PDB file of C-alpha atoms in Angstrom:
ATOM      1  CA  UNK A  12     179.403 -67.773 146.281  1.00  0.00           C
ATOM      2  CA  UNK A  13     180.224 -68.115 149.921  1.00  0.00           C
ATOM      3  CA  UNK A  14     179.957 -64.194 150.532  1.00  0.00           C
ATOM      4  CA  UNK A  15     176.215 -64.660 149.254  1.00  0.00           C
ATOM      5  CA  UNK A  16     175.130 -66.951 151.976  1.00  0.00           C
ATOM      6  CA  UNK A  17     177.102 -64.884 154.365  1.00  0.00           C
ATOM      7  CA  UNK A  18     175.226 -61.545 153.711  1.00  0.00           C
ATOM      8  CA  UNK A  19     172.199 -60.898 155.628  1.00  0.00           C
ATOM      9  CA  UNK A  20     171.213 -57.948 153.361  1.00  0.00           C
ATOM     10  CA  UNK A  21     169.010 -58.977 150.755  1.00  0.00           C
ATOM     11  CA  UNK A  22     169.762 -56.328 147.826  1.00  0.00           C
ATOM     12  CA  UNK A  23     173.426 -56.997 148.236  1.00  0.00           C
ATOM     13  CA  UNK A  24     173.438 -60.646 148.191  1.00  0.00           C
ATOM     14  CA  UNK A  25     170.814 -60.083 144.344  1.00  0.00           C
ATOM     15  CA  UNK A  26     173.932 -57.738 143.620  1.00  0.00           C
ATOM     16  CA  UNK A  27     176.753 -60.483 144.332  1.00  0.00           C
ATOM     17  CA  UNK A  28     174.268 -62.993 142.284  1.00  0.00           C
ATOM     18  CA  UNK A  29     173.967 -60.277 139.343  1.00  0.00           C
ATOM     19  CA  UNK A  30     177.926 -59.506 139.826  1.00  0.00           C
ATOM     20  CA  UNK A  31     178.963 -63.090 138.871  1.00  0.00           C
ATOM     21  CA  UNK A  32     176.656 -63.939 136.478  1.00  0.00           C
ATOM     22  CA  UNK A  33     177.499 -60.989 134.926  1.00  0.00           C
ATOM     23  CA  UNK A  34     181.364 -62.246 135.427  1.00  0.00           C
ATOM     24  CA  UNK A  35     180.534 -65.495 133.672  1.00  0.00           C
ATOM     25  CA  UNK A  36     178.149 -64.037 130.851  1.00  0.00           C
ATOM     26  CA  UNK A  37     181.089 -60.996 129.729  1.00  0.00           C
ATOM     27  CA  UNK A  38     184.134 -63.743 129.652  1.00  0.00           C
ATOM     28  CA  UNK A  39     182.070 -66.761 128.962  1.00  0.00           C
ATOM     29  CA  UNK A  40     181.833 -66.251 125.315  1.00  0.00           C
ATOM     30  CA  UNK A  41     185.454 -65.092 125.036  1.00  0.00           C
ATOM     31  CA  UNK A  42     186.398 -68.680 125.163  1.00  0.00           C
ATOM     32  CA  UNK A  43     184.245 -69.560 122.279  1.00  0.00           C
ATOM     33  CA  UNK A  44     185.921 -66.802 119.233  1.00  0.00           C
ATOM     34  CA  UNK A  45     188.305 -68.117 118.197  1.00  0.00           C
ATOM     35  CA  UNK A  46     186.691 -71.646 117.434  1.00  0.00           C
ATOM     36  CA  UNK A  47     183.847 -69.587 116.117  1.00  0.00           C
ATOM     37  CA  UNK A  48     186.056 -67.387 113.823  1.00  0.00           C
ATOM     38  CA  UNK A  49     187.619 -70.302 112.274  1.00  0.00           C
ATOM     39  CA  UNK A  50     184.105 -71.773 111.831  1.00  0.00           C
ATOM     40  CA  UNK A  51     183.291 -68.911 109.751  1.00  0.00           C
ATOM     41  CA  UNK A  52     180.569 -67.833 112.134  1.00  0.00           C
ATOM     42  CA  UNK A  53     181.926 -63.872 112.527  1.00  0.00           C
ATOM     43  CA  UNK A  54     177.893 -62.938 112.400  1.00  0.00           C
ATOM     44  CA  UNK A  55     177.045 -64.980 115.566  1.00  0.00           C
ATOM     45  CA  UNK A  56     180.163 -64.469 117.024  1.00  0.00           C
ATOM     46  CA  UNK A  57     179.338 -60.713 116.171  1.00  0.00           C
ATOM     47  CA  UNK A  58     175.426 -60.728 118.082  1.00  0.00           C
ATOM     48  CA  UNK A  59     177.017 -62.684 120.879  1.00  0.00           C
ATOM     49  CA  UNK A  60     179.638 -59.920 121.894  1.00  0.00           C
ATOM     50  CA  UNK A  61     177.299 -57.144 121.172  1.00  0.00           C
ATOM     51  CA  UNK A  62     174.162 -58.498 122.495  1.00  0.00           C
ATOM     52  CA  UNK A  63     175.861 -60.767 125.393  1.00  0.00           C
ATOM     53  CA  UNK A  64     179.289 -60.328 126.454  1.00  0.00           C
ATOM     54  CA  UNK A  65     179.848 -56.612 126.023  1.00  0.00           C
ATOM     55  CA  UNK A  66     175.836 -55.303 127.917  1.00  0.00           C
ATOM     56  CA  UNK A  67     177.587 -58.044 131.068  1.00  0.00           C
ATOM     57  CA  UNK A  68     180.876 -56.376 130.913  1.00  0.00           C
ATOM     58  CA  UNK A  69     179.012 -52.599 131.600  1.00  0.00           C
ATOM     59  CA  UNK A  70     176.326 -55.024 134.146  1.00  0.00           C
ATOM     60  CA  UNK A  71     179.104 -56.337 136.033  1.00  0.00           C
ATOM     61  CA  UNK A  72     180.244 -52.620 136.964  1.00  0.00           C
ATOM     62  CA  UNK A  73     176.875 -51.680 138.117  1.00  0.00           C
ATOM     63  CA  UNK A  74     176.398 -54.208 140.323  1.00  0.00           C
ATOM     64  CA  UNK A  75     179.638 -53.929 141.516  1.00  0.00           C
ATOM     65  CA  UNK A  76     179.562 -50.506 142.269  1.00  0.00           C
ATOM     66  CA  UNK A  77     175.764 -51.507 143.544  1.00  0.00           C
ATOM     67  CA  UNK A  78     177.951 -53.900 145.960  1.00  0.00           C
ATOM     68  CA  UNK A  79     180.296 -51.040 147.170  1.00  0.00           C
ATOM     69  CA  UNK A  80     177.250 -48.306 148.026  1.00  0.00           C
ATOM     70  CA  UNK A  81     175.216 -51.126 150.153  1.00  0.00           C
ATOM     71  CA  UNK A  82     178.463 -52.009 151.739  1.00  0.00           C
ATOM     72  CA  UNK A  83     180.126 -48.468 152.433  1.00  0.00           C
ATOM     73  CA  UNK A  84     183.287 -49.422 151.228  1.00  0.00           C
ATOM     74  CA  UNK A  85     185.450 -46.634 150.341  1.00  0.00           C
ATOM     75  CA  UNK A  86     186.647 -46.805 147.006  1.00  0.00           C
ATOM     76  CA  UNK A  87     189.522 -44.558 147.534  1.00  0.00           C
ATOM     77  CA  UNK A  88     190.543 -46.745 150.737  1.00  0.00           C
ATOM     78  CA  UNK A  89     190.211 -50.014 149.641  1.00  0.00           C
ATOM     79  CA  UNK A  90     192.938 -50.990 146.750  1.00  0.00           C
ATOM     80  CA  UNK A  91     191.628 -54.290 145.472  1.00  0.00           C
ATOM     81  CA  UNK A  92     188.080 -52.507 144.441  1.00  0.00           C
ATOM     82  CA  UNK A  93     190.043 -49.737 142.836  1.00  0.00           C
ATOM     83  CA  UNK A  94     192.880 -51.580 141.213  1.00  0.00           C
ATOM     84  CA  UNK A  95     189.876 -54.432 139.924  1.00  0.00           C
ATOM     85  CA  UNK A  96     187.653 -51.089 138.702  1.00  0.00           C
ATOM     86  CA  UNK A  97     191.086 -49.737 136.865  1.00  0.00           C
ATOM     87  CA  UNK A  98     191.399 -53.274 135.213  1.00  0.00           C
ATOM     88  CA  UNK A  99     188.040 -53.300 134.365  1.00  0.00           C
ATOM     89  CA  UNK A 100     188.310 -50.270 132.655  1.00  0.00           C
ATOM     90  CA  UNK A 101     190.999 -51.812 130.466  1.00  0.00           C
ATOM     91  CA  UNK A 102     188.819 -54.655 129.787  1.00  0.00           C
ATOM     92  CA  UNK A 103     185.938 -52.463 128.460  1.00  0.00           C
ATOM     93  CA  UNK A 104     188.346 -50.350 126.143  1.00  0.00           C
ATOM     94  CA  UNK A 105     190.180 -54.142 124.535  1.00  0.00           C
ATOM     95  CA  UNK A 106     186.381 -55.627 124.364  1.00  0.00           C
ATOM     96  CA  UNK A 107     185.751 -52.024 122.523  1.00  0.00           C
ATOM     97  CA  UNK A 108     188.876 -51.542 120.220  1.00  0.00           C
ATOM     98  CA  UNK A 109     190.612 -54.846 119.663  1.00  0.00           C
ATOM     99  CA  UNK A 110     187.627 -57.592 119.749  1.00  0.00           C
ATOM    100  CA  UNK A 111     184.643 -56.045 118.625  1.00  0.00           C
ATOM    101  CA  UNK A 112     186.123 -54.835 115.384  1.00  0.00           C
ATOM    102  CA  UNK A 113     187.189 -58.331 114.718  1.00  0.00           C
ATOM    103  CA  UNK A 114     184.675 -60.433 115.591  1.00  0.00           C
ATOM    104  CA  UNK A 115     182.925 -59.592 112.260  1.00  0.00           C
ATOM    105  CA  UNK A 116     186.209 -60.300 110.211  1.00  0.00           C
ATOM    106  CA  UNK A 117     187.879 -63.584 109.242  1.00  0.00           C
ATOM    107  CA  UNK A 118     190.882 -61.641 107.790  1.00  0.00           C
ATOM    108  CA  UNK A 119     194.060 -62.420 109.171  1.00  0.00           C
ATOM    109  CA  UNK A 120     194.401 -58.995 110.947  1.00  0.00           C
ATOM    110  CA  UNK A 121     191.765 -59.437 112.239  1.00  0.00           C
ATOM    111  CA  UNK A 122     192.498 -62.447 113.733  1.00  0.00           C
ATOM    112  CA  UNK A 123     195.514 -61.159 115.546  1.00  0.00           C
ATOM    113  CA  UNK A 124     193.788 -58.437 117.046  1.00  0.00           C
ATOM    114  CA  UNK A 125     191.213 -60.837 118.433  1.00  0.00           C
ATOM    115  CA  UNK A 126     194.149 -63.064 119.563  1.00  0.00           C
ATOM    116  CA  UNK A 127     195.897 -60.372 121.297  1.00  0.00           C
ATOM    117  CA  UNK A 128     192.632 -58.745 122.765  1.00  0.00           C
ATOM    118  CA  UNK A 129     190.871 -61.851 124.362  1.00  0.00           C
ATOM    119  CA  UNK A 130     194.604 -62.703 125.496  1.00  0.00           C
ATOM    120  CA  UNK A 131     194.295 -59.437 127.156  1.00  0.00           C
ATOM    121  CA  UNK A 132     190.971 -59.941 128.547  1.00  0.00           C
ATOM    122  CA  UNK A 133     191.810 -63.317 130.292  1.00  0.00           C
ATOM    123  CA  UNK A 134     194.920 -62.344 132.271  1.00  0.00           C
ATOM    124  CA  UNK A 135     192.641 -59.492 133.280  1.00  0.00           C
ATOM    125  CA  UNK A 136     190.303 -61.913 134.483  1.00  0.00           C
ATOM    126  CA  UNK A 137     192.754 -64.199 136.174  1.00  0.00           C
ATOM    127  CA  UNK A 138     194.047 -61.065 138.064  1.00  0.00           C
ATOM    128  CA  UNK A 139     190.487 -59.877 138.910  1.00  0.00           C
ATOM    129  CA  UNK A 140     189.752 -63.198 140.207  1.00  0.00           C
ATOM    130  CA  UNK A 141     192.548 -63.086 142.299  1.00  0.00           C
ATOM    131  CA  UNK A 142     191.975 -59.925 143.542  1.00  0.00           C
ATOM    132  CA  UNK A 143     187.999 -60.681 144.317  1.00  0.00           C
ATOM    133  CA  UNK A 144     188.785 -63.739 146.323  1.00  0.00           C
ATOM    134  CA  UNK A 145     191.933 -62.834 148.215  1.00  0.00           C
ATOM    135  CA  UNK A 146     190.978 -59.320 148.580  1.00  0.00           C
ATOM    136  CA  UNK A 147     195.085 -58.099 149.359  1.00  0.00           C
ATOM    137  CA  UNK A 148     195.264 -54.613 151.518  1.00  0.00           C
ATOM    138  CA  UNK A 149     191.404 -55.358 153.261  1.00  0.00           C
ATOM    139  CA  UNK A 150     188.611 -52.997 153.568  1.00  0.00           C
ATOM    140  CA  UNK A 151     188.150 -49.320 153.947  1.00  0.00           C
ATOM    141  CA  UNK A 152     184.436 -48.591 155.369  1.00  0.00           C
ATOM    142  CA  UNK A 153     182.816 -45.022 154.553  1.00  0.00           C
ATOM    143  CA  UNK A 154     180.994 -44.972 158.079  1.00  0.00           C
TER     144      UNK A 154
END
């Protein structure tokens, strides 16, 4: 939040807004599944990862990448953006392939696959986070 009221340009600090809401609306709701999948609830658990968490997940690489073009920062240069893009990437194929497949199932498959995919999904948060904040190797500029 600090690098928002640090930016004096006005599209990238609505990007850095858009970028963590997005953040807390795609991982949010992961939180909530497996409460929800004991509760029975696999249909609202279902419309809340298709219709919430997933459309943040692709939102929070567009305003990302929105970020990176206002900013000139070379992607190629800069290791935290491309490492955090390559995890991101991993979290869109486990959100894809291991949760959304069993978010409308209460078997017990199903249920380890959701385990094991919003386990996933959290260290790959936790090492995004890290990455975001501490930003290890600095900045490249495209100039």
């Amino acid at each position: 939040m600090i690098a928002i009221l640090e930016s004096n340009d006005t599209v990238t600090q609505l990007l850095y807004l858009v970028h963590i809401l997005s953040a807390i609306a795609a991982f949010g709701p992961l939180f909530l599944y497996p409460r929800m999948q004991r509760a029975g609830e696999t249909q609202a658990m279902a419309a809340l990862h298709m219709k919430l968490a997933f459309p943040a997940l692709v939102l929070l690489w567009v305003a990302g990448m929105g970020m990176a073009g206002t900013q000139q920062i070379s992607l190629g240069g800069t290791w935290f953006v491309t490492l955090t893009i390559v995890l991101w990437l991993i979290a869109l194929v486990v959100s894809w392939f291991l949760i959304r497949p069993a978010v409308s199932d209460s078997s017990e498959d199903a249920r380890k696959k959701m385990a094991a995919g919003i386990g996933v999904t959290h260290l790959i948060l936790i090492v995004s986070l890290y990455l975001m904040i501490f930003k290890p190797w600095g900045y490249e500029f495209n100039v």
